[in-house]
PDB file of C-alpha atoms in Angstrom:
ATOM      1  CA  MET A 132      -9.515 -42.314 -28.877  1.00 83.00           C
ATOM      2  CA  THR A 133      -6.056 -43.108 -27.496  1.00 89.00           C
ATOM      3  CA  TYR A 134      -3.595 -40.930 -25.592  1.00 91.00           C
ATOM      4  CA  HIS A 135      -1.522 -40.590 -28.755  1.00 92.00           C
ATOM      5  CA  ASP A 136      -4.584 -39.687 -30.848  1.00 93.00           C
ATOM      6  CA  ILE A 137      -5.403 -36.830 -28.471  1.00 95.00           C
ATOM      7  CA  CYS A 138      -1.801 -35.602 -28.416  1.00 95.00           C
ATOM      8  CA  GLN A 139      -1.725 -35.592 -32.206  1.00 95.00           C
ATOM      9  CA  ARG A 140      -4.888 -33.505 -32.382  1.00 96.00           C
ATOM     10  CA  LEU A 141      -3.652 -30.980 -29.821  1.00 97.00           C
ATOM     11  CA  THR A 142      -0.021 -30.675 -30.985  1.00 97.00           C
ATOM     12  CA  PRO A 143      -0.550 -28.286 -33.941  1.00 96.00           C
ATOM     13  CA  MET A 144      -2.231 -25.794 -31.599  1.00 93.00           C
ATOM     14  CA  TYR A 145      -0.291 -26.233 -28.360  1.00 93.00           C
ATOM     15  CA  GLY A 146       3.040 -27.809 -29.341  1.00 96.00           C
ATOM     16  CA  PRO A 147       4.172 -31.350 -28.472  1.00 95.00           C
ATOM     17  CA  GLN A 148       5.140 -30.888 -24.824  1.00 96.00           C
ATOM     18  CA  GLU A 149       2.091 -28.877 -23.796  1.00 96.00           C
ATOM     19  CA  ALA A 150      -0.173 -31.238 -25.745  1.00 95.00           C
ATOM     20  CA  LYS A 151       1.173 -34.212 -23.780  1.00 95.00           C
ATOM     21  CA  ALA A 152       0.781 -32.439 -20.465  1.00 95.00           C
ATOM     22  CA  MET A 153      -2.761 -31.297 -21.301  1.00 94.00           C
ATOM     23  CA  THR A 154      -3.779 -34.770 -22.444  1.00 95.00           C
ATOM     24  CA  ARG A 155      -2.494 -36.344 -19.255  1.00 94.00           C
ATOM     25  CA  MET A 156      -4.249 -33.776 -17.028  1.00 93.00           C
ATOM     26  CA  LEU A 157      -7.466 -34.082 -19.018  1.00 94.00           C
ATOM     27  CA  LEU A 158      -7.594 -37.864 -18.597  1.00 94.00           C
ATOM     28  CA  GLU A 159      -6.570 -37.741 -14.956  1.00 93.00           C
ATOM     29  CA  ASP A 160      -9.146 -35.087 -14.019  1.00 92.00           C
ATOM     30  CA  LEU A 161     -12.064 -36.394 -16.075  1.00 92.00           C
ATOM     31  CA  PHE A 162     -11.680 -40.123 -15.452  1.00 91.00           C
ATOM     32  CA  SER A 163      -9.188 -40.451 -12.553  1.00 91.00           C
ATOM     33  CA  LEU A 164      -6.783 -42.370 -14.776  1.00 89.00           C
ATOM     34  CA  SER A 165      -3.184 -42.724 -13.678  1.00 89.00           C
ATOM     35  CA  PHE A 166      -0.436 -42.233 -16.247  1.00 87.00           C
ATOM     36  CA  ALA A 167       0.167 -45.979 -16.150  1.00 90.00           C
ATOM     37  CA  ASP A 168      -3.523 -46.547 -16.961  1.00 87.00           C
ATOM     38  CA  ILE A 169      -3.257 -44.087 -19.824  1.00 88.00           C
ATOM     39  CA  LEU A 170      -0.181 -45.740 -21.323  1.00 84.00           C
ATOM     40  CA  CYS A 171      -1.840 -49.141 -21.033  1.00 86.00           C
ATOM     41  CA  GLY A 172      -4.713 -47.992 -23.252  1.00 86.00           C
ATOM     42  CA  ALA A 173      -7.419 -47.345 -20.658  1.00 89.00           C
ATOM     43  CA  THR A 174      -9.068 -44.764 -22.917  1.00 88.00           C
ATOM     44  CA  GLU A 175      -9.939 -47.526 -25.397  1.00 88.00           C
ATOM     45  CA  HIS A 176     -12.126 -49.170 -22.746  1.00 89.00           C
ATOM     46  CA  LEU A 177     -14.188 -46.125 -21.798  1.00 91.00           C
ATOM     47  CA  SER A 178     -17.962 -46.356 -22.034  1.00 93.00           C
ATOM     48  CA  ASP A 179     -19.689 -44.811 -25.029  1.00 93.00           C
ATOM     49  CA  ALA A 180     -20.835 -41.902 -22.857  1.00 95.00           C
ATOM     50  CA  ASP A 181     -17.330 -41.267 -21.519  1.00 94.00           C
ATOM     51  CA  THR A 182     -15.830 -41.562 -25.007  1.00 94.00           C
ATOM     52  CA  LEU A 183     -18.262 -38.898 -26.226  1.00 95.00           C
ATOM     53  CA  ARG A 184     -17.407 -36.715 -23.223  1.00 95.00           C
ATOM     54  CA  LEU A 185     -13.708 -37.091 -24.022  1.00 95.00           C
ATOM     55  CA  GLN A 186     -14.204 -36.180 -27.681  1.00 96.00           C
ATOM     56  CA  GLN A 187     -16.233 -33.114 -26.710  1.00 97.00           C
ATOM     57  CA  SER A 188     -13.560 -32.082 -24.211  1.00 96.00           C
ATOM     58  CA  VAL A 189     -10.828 -32.290 -26.839  1.00 97.00           C
ATOM     59  CA  ASP A 190     -12.976 -30.224 -29.207  1.00 96.00           C
ATOM     60  CA  ARG A 191     -13.305 -27.569 -26.490  1.00 94.00           C
ATOM     61  CA  LEU A 192      -9.519 -27.462 -26.097  1.00 95.00           C
ATOM     62  CA  LEU A 193      -9.180 -27.066 -29.859  1.00 95.00           C
ATOM     63  CA  ASP A 194     -11.548 -24.105 -29.568  1.00 91.00           C
ATOM     64  CA  ALA A 195      -8.955 -22.506 -27.240  1.00 90.00           C
ATOM     65  CA  GLU A 196     -11.068 -23.057 -24.113  1.00 91.00           C
ATOM     66  CA  PRO A 197      -8.812 -23.218 -21.028  1.00 91.00           C
ATOM     67  CA  LEU A 198      -8.164 -26.716 -19.681  1.00 95.00           C
ATOM     68  CA  GLN A 199      -9.452 -25.688 -16.235  1.00 94.00           C
ATOM     69  CA  TYR A 200     -12.868 -24.841 -17.674  1.00 93.00           C
ATOM     70  CA  VAL A 201     -12.957 -28.118 -19.579  1.00 95.00           C
ATOM     71  CA  THR A 202     -12.189 -30.186 -16.485  1.00 96.00           C
ATOM     72  CA  GLY A 203     -14.055 -27.799 -14.180  1.00 95.00           C
ATOM     73  CA  THR A 204     -11.188 -27.687 -11.677  1.00 96.00           C
ATOM     74  CA  ALA A 205      -8.280 -25.382 -10.851  1.00 96.00           C
ATOM     75  CA  PHE A 206      -5.933 -25.876  -7.915  1.00 96.00           C
ATOM     76  CA  PHE A 207      -5.110 -22.930  -5.661  1.00 97.00           C
ATOM     77  CA  CYS A 208      -3.170 -23.071  -2.386  1.00 98.00           C
ATOM     78  CA  GLY A 209      -3.407 -26.843  -2.637  1.00 97.00           C
ATOM     79  CA  HIS A 210      -7.220 -26.864  -2.828  1.00 98.00           C
ATOM     80  CA  PRO A 211      -9.356 -27.938  -5.820  1.00 97.00           C
ATOM     81  CA  PHE A 212     -11.692 -25.108  -6.833  1.00 98.00           C
ATOM     82  CA  HIS A 213     -14.560 -25.513  -9.251  1.00 97.00           C
ATOM     83  CA  VAL A 214     -14.278 -22.983 -12.067  1.00 96.00           C
ATOM     84  CA  ALA A 215     -16.536 -22.109 -14.978  1.00 92.00           C
ATOM     85  CA  PRO A 216     -16.589 -19.319 -17.578  1.00 86.00           C
ATOM     86  CA  GLY A 217     -18.339 -17.041 -15.055  1.00 81.00           C
ATOM     87  CA  VAL A 218     -15.166 -16.692 -12.962  1.00 89.00           C
ATOM     88  CA  LEU A 219     -11.486 -16.129 -13.593  1.00 88.00           C
ATOM     89  CA  ILE A 220      -9.185 -19.110 -13.366  1.00 89.00           C
ATOM     90  CA  PRO A 221      -7.005 -18.760 -10.233  1.00 94.00           C
ATOM     91  CA  ARG A 222      -3.351 -18.036 -10.998  1.00 92.00           C
ATOM     92  CA  PRO A 223      -0.473 -19.365  -8.884  1.00 93.00           C
ATOM     93  CA  GLU A 224       1.007 -15.895  -8.323  1.00 95.00           C
ATOM     94  CA  THR A 225      -2.197 -14.825  -6.552  1.00 96.00           C
ATOM     95  CA  GLU A 226      -1.363 -17.200  -3.696  1.00 97.00           C
ATOM     96  CA  TRP A 227       0.895 -14.378  -2.420  1.00 97.00           C
ATOM     97  CA  ILE A 228      -2.226 -12.582  -1.175  1.00 98.00           C
ATOM     98  CA  VAL A 229      -3.296 -15.583   0.897  1.00 98.00           C
ATOM     99  CA  ASP A 230       0.173 -16.218   2.318  1.00 97.00           C
ATOM    100  CA  THR A 231       0.683 -12.550   3.171  1.00 98.00           C
ATOM    101  CA  ALA A 232      -2.746 -12.111   4.764  1.00 98.00           C
ATOM    102  CA  VAL A 233      -2.250 -15.191   6.935  1.00 97.00           C
ATOM    103  CA  ASN A 234       1.208 -14.024   8.041  1.00 97.00           C
ATOM    104  CA  LEU A 235      -0.103 -10.549   8.926  1.00 97.00           C
ATOM    105  CA  VAL A 236      -2.697 -11.873  11.370  1.00 94.00           C
ATOM    106  CA  MET A 237      -1.374 -11.217  14.875  1.00 84.00           C
ATOM    107  CA  SER A 238      -4.516 -11.726  16.976  1.00 83.00           C
ATOM    108  CA  SER A 239      -7.432 -14.093  17.366  1.00 85.00           C
ATOM    109  CA  ALA A 240     -10.775 -13.528  15.638  1.00 90.00           C
ATOM    110  CA  PRO A 241      -9.476 -11.339  12.773  1.00 95.00           C
ATOM    111  CA  ARG A 242     -11.986  -9.823  10.342  1.00 96.00           C
ATOM    112  CA  ILE A 243     -10.978 -10.202   6.700  1.00 97.00           C
ATOM    113  CA  LEU A 244     -12.747  -8.958   3.563  1.00 97.00           C
ATOM    114  CA  ASP A 245     -12.156 -10.072  -0.035  1.00 98.00           C
ATOM    115  CA  ILE A 246     -13.514  -7.623  -2.637  1.00 97.00           C
ATOM    116  CA  GLY A 247     -14.164  -9.134  -6.077  1.00 94.00           C
ATOM    117  CA  THR A 248     -13.961 -12.739  -4.922  1.00 97.00           C
ATOM    118  CA  GLY A 249     -14.668 -14.551  -8.211  1.00 95.00           C
ATOM    119  CA  SER A 250     -14.315 -18.282  -7.555  1.00 96.00           C
ATOM    120  CA  GLY A 251     -13.803 -17.537  -3.866  1.00 97.00           C
ATOM    121  CA  CYS A 252     -10.285 -18.982  -3.987  1.00 98.00           C
ATOM    122  CA  ILE A 253      -8.661 -16.193  -1.929  1.00 98.00           C
ATOM    123  CA  ALA A 254     -11.343 -15.888   0.741  1.00 98.00           C
ATOM    124  CA  THR A 255     -11.810 -19.647   1.077  1.00 98.00           C
ATOM    125  CA  SER A 256      -8.068 -20.333   1.298  1.00 98.00           C
ATOM    126  CA  ILE A 257      -7.612 -17.616   3.943  1.00 98.00           C
ATOM    127  CA  SER A 258     -10.560 -18.947   5.950  1.00 98.00           C
ATOM    128  CA  LEU A 259      -9.203 -22.482   5.872  1.00 98.00           C
ATOM    129  CA  ALA A 260      -5.695 -21.354   6.852  1.00 97.00           C
ATOM    130  CA  LEU A 261      -7.014 -19.324   9.790  1.00 97.00           C
ATOM    131  CA  ALA A 262      -9.756 -21.673  10.957  1.00 94.00           C
ATOM    132  CA  ASP A 263      -8.067 -22.196  14.329  1.00 93.00           C
ATOM    133  CA  ARG A 264      -7.898 -18.403  14.849  1.00 93.00           C
ATOM    134  CA  HIS A 265     -11.706 -18.001  14.655  1.00 91.00           C
ATOM    135  CA  CYS A 266     -11.361 -15.803  11.592  1.00 95.00           C
ATOM    136  CA  TYR A 267     -14.435 -14.005  10.247  1.00 96.00           C
ATOM    137  CA  THR A 268     -14.155 -13.902   6.453  1.00 97.00           C
ATOM    138  CA  GLU A 269     -16.484 -12.058   4.107  1.00 97.00           C
ATOM    139  CA  ALA A 270     -16.316 -11.916   0.307  1.00 97.00           C
ATOM    140  CA  TRP A 271     -18.057  -9.602  -2.167  1.00 97.00           C
ATOM    141  CA  ASP A 272     -18.683  -9.745  -5.892  1.00 94.00           C
ATOM    142  CA  ILE A 273     -20.949  -7.995  -8.389  1.00 90.00           C
ATOM    143  CA  SER A 274     -21.653 -11.252 -10.256  1.00 92.00           C
ATOM    144  CA  GLU A 275     -24.371 -13.552  -8.956  1.00 93.00           C
ATOM    145  CA  ASP A 276     -22.920 -16.400 -11.028  1.00 92.00           C
ATOM    146  CA  ALA A 277     -19.534 -15.902  -9.390  1.00 93.00           C
ATOM    147  CA  LEU A 278     -21.060 -15.826  -5.918  1.00 96.00           C
ATOM    148  CA  ARG A 279     -22.875 -19.115  -6.535  1.00 96.00           C
ATOM    149  CA  ILE A 280     -19.638 -20.767  -7.629  1.00 96.00           C
ATOM    150  CA  ALA A 281     -17.693 -19.218  -4.736  1.00 97.00           C
ATOM    151  CA  ALA A 282     -20.256 -20.291  -2.129  1.00 98.00           C
ATOM    152  CA  ASP A 283     -20.251 -23.834  -3.514  1.00 98.00           C
ATOM    153  CA  ASN A 284     -16.454 -23.948  -3.338  1.00 98.00           C
ATOM    154  CA  ALA A 285     -16.399 -22.731   0.258  1.00 98.00           C
ATOM    155  CA  GLU A 286     -19.060 -25.209   1.363  1.00 98.00           C
ATOM    156  CA  ARG A 287     -17.410 -28.140  -0.398  1.00 98.00           C
ATOM    157  CA  LEU A 288     -14.012 -27.341   1.119  1.00 98.00           C
ATOM    158  CA  GLY A 289     -15.440 -26.709   4.584  1.00 97.00           C
ATOM    159  CA  ALA A 290     -14.638 -22.996   4.797  1.00 98.00           C
ATOM    160  CA  ASP A 291     -16.767 -20.529   6.751  1.00 97.00           C
ATOM    161  CA  VAL A 292     -17.147 -17.501   4.446  1.00 97.00           C
ATOM    162  CA  LYS A 293     -20.045 -15.048   4.125  1.00 97.00           C
ATOM    163  CA  PHE A 294     -20.695 -14.054   0.508  1.00 97.00           C
ATOM    164  CA  CYS A 295     -22.461 -10.800  -0.447  1.00 95.00           C
ATOM    165  CA  LEU A 296     -23.558  -9.201  -3.713  1.00 94.00           C
ATOM    166  CA  ARG A 297     -21.714  -5.849  -3.767  1.00 94.00           C
ATOM    167  CA  ASP A 298     -20.392  -3.465  -6.395  1.00 90.00           C
ATOM    168  CA  ALA A 299     -16.743  -2.540  -5.848  1.00 90.00           C
ATOM    169  CA  LEU A 300     -17.340   0.838  -7.497  1.00 86.00           C
ATOM    170  CA  ARG A 301     -20.153   1.743  -5.080  1.00 89.00           C
ATOM    171  CA  LEU A 302     -18.517   0.988  -1.756  1.00 84.00           C
ATOM    172  CA  GLU A 303     -19.463   4.398  -0.389  1.00 67.00           C
ATOM    173  CA  GLU A 304     -22.668   2.552   0.505  1.00 62.00           C
ATOM    174  CA  ASP A 305     -20.896   0.805   3.372  1.00 51.00           C
ATOM    175  CA  PHE A 306     -23.777  -1.592   4.045  1.00 48.00           C
ATOM    176  CA  PRO A 307     -26.796  -2.907   2.213  1.00 48.00           C
ATOM    177  CA  ALA A 308     -29.895  -1.303   3.773  1.00 49.00           C
ATOM    178  CA  GLU A 309     -30.898  -4.308   5.868  1.00 49.00           C
ATOM    179  CA  GLU A 310     -27.380  -4.724   7.306  1.00 49.00           C
ATOM    180  CA  ARG A 311     -27.166  -1.020   8.165  1.00 47.00           C
ATOM    181  CA  LEU A 312     -30.520  -1.160   9.948  1.00 47.00           C
ATOM    182  CA  GLU A 313     -29.438  -4.189  11.947  1.00 50.00           C
ATOM    183  CA  ALA A 314     -26.178  -2.471  12.944  1.00 43.00           C
ATOM    184  CA  GLU A 315     -27.904   0.790  13.851  1.00 45.00           C
ATOM    185  CA  GLN A 316     -30.340  -1.068  16.099  1.00 52.00           C
ATOM    186  CA  GLY A 317     -27.321  -2.436  17.943  1.00 49.00           C
ATOM    187  CA  GLY A 318     -26.057   1.089  18.662  1.00 47.00           C
ATOM    188  CA  ALA A 319     -23.025   3.113  17.564  1.00 42.00           C
ATOM    189  CA  GLU A 320     -20.533   0.476  18.713  1.00 44.00           C
ATOM    190  CA  ALA A 321     -22.203  -2.251  16.643  1.00 42.00           C
ATOM    191  CA  LEU A 322     -22.265   0.022  13.584  1.00 41.00           C
ATOM    192  CA  ARG A 323     -18.574   0.816  13.978  1.00 43.00           C
ATOM    193  CA  ASP A 324     -17.547  -2.812  14.575  1.00 44.00           C
ATOM    194  CA  SER A 325     -19.567  -4.141  11.653  1.00 47.00           C
ATOM    195  CA  ALA A 326     -17.685  -1.765   9.353  1.00 50.00           C
ATOM    196  CA  SER A 327     -14.221  -2.532  10.744  1.00 86.00           C
ATOM    197  CA  TRP A 328     -11.781  -4.896   9.052  1.00 96.00           C
ATOM    198  CA  ASP A 329      -8.316  -6.060  10.016  1.00 96.00           C
ATOM    199  CA  ILE A 330      -7.362  -6.951   6.437  1.00 97.00           C
ATOM    200  CA  ILE A 331      -8.943  -6.140   3.078  1.00 98.00           C
ATOM    201  CA  VAL A 332      -7.710  -8.042   0.032  1.00 98.00           C
ATOM    202  CA  SER A 333      -8.589  -7.614  -3.617  1.00 96.00           C
ATOM    203  CA  ASN A 334      -7.608  -8.831  -7.057  1.00 92.00           C
ATOM    204  CA  PRO A 335      -9.846  -6.486  -9.079  1.00 88.00           C
ATOM    205  CA  PRO A 336     -10.071  -5.956 -12.865  1.00 77.00           C
ATOM    206  CA  TYR A 337      -6.826  -4.286 -13.964  1.00 68.00           C
ATOM    207  CA  ILE A 338      -6.123  -5.016 -17.634  1.00 71.00           C
ATOM    208  CA  CYS A 339      -6.491  -1.975 -19.887  1.00 61.00           C
ATOM    209  CA  ASN A 340      -8.543  -2.480 -23.031  1.00 57.00           C
ATOM    210  CA  ARG A 341      -5.531  -1.627 -25.193  1.00 64.00           C
ATOM    211  CA  GLU A 342      -3.654  -4.632 -23.746  1.00 59.00           C
ATOM    212  CA  ALA A 343      -6.199  -7.096 -25.172  1.00 55.00           C
ATOM    213  CA  ALA A 344      -4.283  -7.366 -28.457  1.00 54.00           C
ATOM    214  CA  ASP A 345      -1.373  -9.006 -26.624  1.00 58.00           C
ATOM    215  CA  MET A 346      -3.474 -11.531 -24.686  1.00 50.00           C
ATOM    216  CA  HIS A 347      -3.924 -15.226 -25.440  1.00 61.00           C
ATOM    217  CA  ALA A 348      -7.073 -16.238 -27.303  1.00 58.00           C
ATOM    218  CA  ASN A 349      -8.114 -18.667 -24.572  1.00 58.00           C
ATOM    219  CA  VAL A 350      -8.308 -15.792 -22.072  1.00 52.00           C
ATOM    220  CA  LEU A 351     -10.029 -13.311 -24.378  1.00 48.00           C
ATOM    221  CA  ARG A 352     -12.603 -15.739 -25.706  1.00 56.00           C
ATOM    222  CA  HIS A 353     -13.509 -17.574 -22.535  1.00 51.00           C
ATOM    223  CA  GLU A 354     -12.658 -15.743 -19.294  1.00 52.00           C
ATOM    224  CA  PRO A 355     -15.144 -13.083 -18.077  1.00 59.00           C
ATOM    225  CA  HIS A 356     -14.303  -9.615 -19.383  1.00 52.00           C
ATOM    226  CA  LEU A 357     -16.167  -8.103 -16.417  1.00 57.00           C
ATOM    227  CA  ALA A 358     -13.403  -9.436 -14.171  1.00 56.00           C
ATOM    228  CA  LEU A 359     -10.546  -8.526 -16.512  1.00 55.00           C
ATOM    229  CA  PHE A 360     -10.777  -5.088 -18.093  1.00 60.00           C
ATOM    230  CA  VAL A 361     -10.727  -1.429 -17.102  1.00 68.00           C
ATOM    231  CA  PRO A 362     -10.866   1.663 -19.324  1.00 69.00           C
ATOM    232  CA  ASP A 363      -7.584   2.781 -20.860  1.00 71.00           C
ATOM    233  CA  THR A 364      -8.246   6.242 -19.437  1.00 76.00           C
ATOM    234  CA  ASP A 365      -8.552   5.050 -15.829  1.00 80.00           C
ATOM    235  CA  PRO A 366      -6.410   1.964 -15.046  1.00 84.00           C
ATOM    236  CA  LEU A 367      -6.687   2.568 -11.281  1.00 92.00           C
ATOM    237  CA  LEU A 368     -10.482   2.775 -11.318  1.00 87.00           C
ATOM    238  CA  PHE A 369     -11.104  -0.149  -8.960  1.00 90.00           C
ATOM    239  CA  TYR A 370      -8.039   0.471  -6.803  1.00 93.00           C
ATOM    240  CA  ARG A 371      -9.118   4.023  -6.065  1.00 92.00           C
ATOM    241  CA  ALA A 372     -12.619   2.954  -5.026  1.00 93.00           C
ATOM    242  CA  ILE A 373     -11.414   0.049  -2.881  1.00 95.00           C
ATOM    243  CA  ALA A 374      -8.573   1.987  -1.246  1.00 96.00           C
ATOM    244  CA  SER A 375     -10.967   4.824  -0.397  1.00 94.00           C
ATOM    245  CA  TYR A 376     -13.321   2.340   1.256  1.00 95.00           C
ATOM    246  CA  ALA A 377     -10.381   0.710   3.063  1.00 96.00           C
ATOM    247  CA  MET A 378      -9.253   4.048   4.505  1.00 93.00           C
ATOM    248  CA  ARG A 379     -12.673   4.424   6.133  1.00 92.00           C
ATOM    249  CA  SER A 380     -13.302   0.834   7.175  1.00 94.00           C
ATOM    250  CA  LEU A 381      -9.935  -0.652   8.153  1.00 96.00           C
ATOM    251  CA  ARG A 382      -9.023  -0.553  11.799  1.00 94.00           C
ATOM    252  CA  LYS A 383      -5.933   1.486  12.647  1.00 94.00           C
ATOM    253  CA  GLY A 384      -2.943  -0.666  11.775  1.00 95.00           C
ATOM    254  CA  GLY A 385      -5.040  -2.751   9.389  1.00 96.00           C
ATOM    255  CA  TRP A 386      -3.775  -3.883   5.999  1.00 97.00           C
ATOM    256  CA  LEU A 387      -4.859  -3.518   2.390  1.00 98.00           C
ATOM    257  CA  LEU A 388      -3.468  -6.101  -0.066  1.00 98.00           C
ATOM    258  CA  PHE A 389      -3.850  -5.648  -3.832  1.00 97.00           C
ATOM    259  CA  GLU A 390      -2.893  -7.693  -6.855  1.00 95.00           C
ATOM    260  CA  CYS A 391      -2.035  -5.219  -9.618  1.00 91.00           C
ATOM    261  CA  ASN A 392      -1.268  -4.769 -13.263  1.00 90.00           C
ATOM    262  CA  THR A 393       2.545  -4.835 -13.284  1.00 90.00           C
ATOM    263  CA  LEU A 394       2.501  -1.650 -15.389  1.00 89.00           C
ATOM    264  CA  TYR A 395       0.716   0.247 -12.609  1.00 90.00           C
ATOM    265  CA  ALA A 396       1.840  -1.363  -9.348  1.00 95.00           C
ATOM    266  CA  HIS A 397       3.999   1.623  -8.361  1.00 97.00           C
ATOM    267  CA  ASP A 398       1.212   4.044  -9.313  1.00 94.00           C
ATOM    268  CA  THR A 399      -1.190   2.043  -7.138  1.00 95.00           C
ATOM    269  CA  ALA A 400       1.196   2.164  -4.186  1.00 98.00           C
ATOM    270  CA  GLN A 401       1.644   5.916  -4.614  1.00 97.00           C
ATOM    271  CA  MET A 402      -2.125   6.399  -4.792  1.00 96.00           C
ATOM    272  CA  ALA A 403      -2.560   4.547  -1.488  1.00 97.00           C
ATOM    273  CA  SER A 404       0.158   6.666   0.097  1.00 97.00           C
ATOM    274  CA  ASP A 405      -1.473   9.872  -1.187  1.00 97.00           C
ATOM    275  CA  MET A 406      -4.770   8.742   0.337  1.00 96.00           C
ATOM    276  CA  GLY A 407      -3.168   8.594   3.761  1.00 96.00           C
ATOM    277  CA  PHE A 408      -1.969   5.035   4.287  1.00 97.00           C
ATOM    278  CA  ALA A 409       0.966   5.024   6.718  1.00 97.00           C
ATOM    279  CA  THR A 410       3.000   2.656   4.544  1.00 97.00           C
ATOM    280  CA  SER A 411       2.513   1.452   0.985  1.00 98.00           C
ATOM    281  CA  VAL A 412       5.023  -0.834  -0.723  1.00 98.00           C
ATOM    282  CA  VAL A 413       5.238  -2.824  -3.952  1.00 98.00           C
ATOM    283  CA  GLU A 414       6.042  -6.543  -3.801  1.00 97.00           C
ATOM    284  CA  ASP A 415       7.189  -8.811  -6.638  1.00 96.00           C
ATOM    285  CA  ASP A 416       5.351 -11.967  -7.659  1.00 93.00           C
ATOM    286  CA  CYS A 417       6.911 -15.433  -8.002  1.00 87.00           C
ATOM    287  CA  PHE A 418       8.138 -14.457 -11.479  1.00 89.00           C
ATOM    288  CA  GLY A 419       9.970 -11.358 -10.241  1.00 93.00           C
ATOM    289  CA  LYS A 420       7.409  -8.865 -11.587  1.00 94.00           C
ATOM    290  CA  PRO A 421       5.974  -5.968  -9.513  1.00 96.00           C
ATOM    291  CA  ARG A 422       2.547  -7.468  -8.903  1.00 95.00           C
ATOM    292  CA  PHE A 423       1.317  -6.579  -5.418  1.00 98.00           C
ATOM    293  CA  VAL A 424       0.778  -3.612  -3.137  1.00 98.00           C
ATOM    294  CA  LYS A 425       0.805  -3.930   0.657  1.00 98.00           C
ATOM    295  CA  ALA A 426      -0.494  -0.855   2.461  1.00 98.00           C
ATOM    296  CA  GLN A 427      -1.037  -0.303   6.193  1.00 98.00           C
ATOM    297  CA  LYS A 428      -3.466   2.204   7.648  1.00 96.00           C
TER     298      LYS A 428
END
């Protein structure tokens, strides 16, 4: 199967330019082939096993599976993250959360929490960026599959992140029982400190079910719905729960950073303000859309 054969198969579905780009990335990621290697016919000299793997990968792309799942890799903040259908594929606009969190850190040993970590891309990237500041980074998710992938990513990239199985909609239970007991045994100060964060970040589910009709098939059929959708009747479901927890657990002057549905970014900022945050502003993403909320306690 040559480069041109693959492009021909993908073109009816993806168009000529995207088909070429996808073919090049597929061959580079799967077999470490340079573009020069590709043009010189390197795919014709693959082993039988690699040829079968390539054919299966092309079939997966023709089934609308995202390229990042096929290759198993997505780049975020310059780091290669392993991704699989159990986690969302990191988007470039989400890097705003990492950049903003890093720029907000004004002291050594900050405590940062990522709620709904998925692949761990946000927490791991923050930890790596703040490694020289002795940052303590913790990340929570309700999915055990996601936590396994996230922990593997952090370990492989050399980031120090603690991962915990937690439900974002039940954060009124500030600690799992064993952590609460350990903190209580350390006295009131230990209990307070273990619940205090300098920055809380989150990119929670925010797509309303009614919006599914306008989404690409590769997202709907392959990315985890648990990490995507909220009820039409309550689009701020996760934001309300997380902001309420943040009001109790952030230190005074601490920050809450959200990625939002662009339809509800201003509503999310207003909700945070109504809850008592001192400031709550909407920020645009790299495409000029109102995507983020930055609130200070």
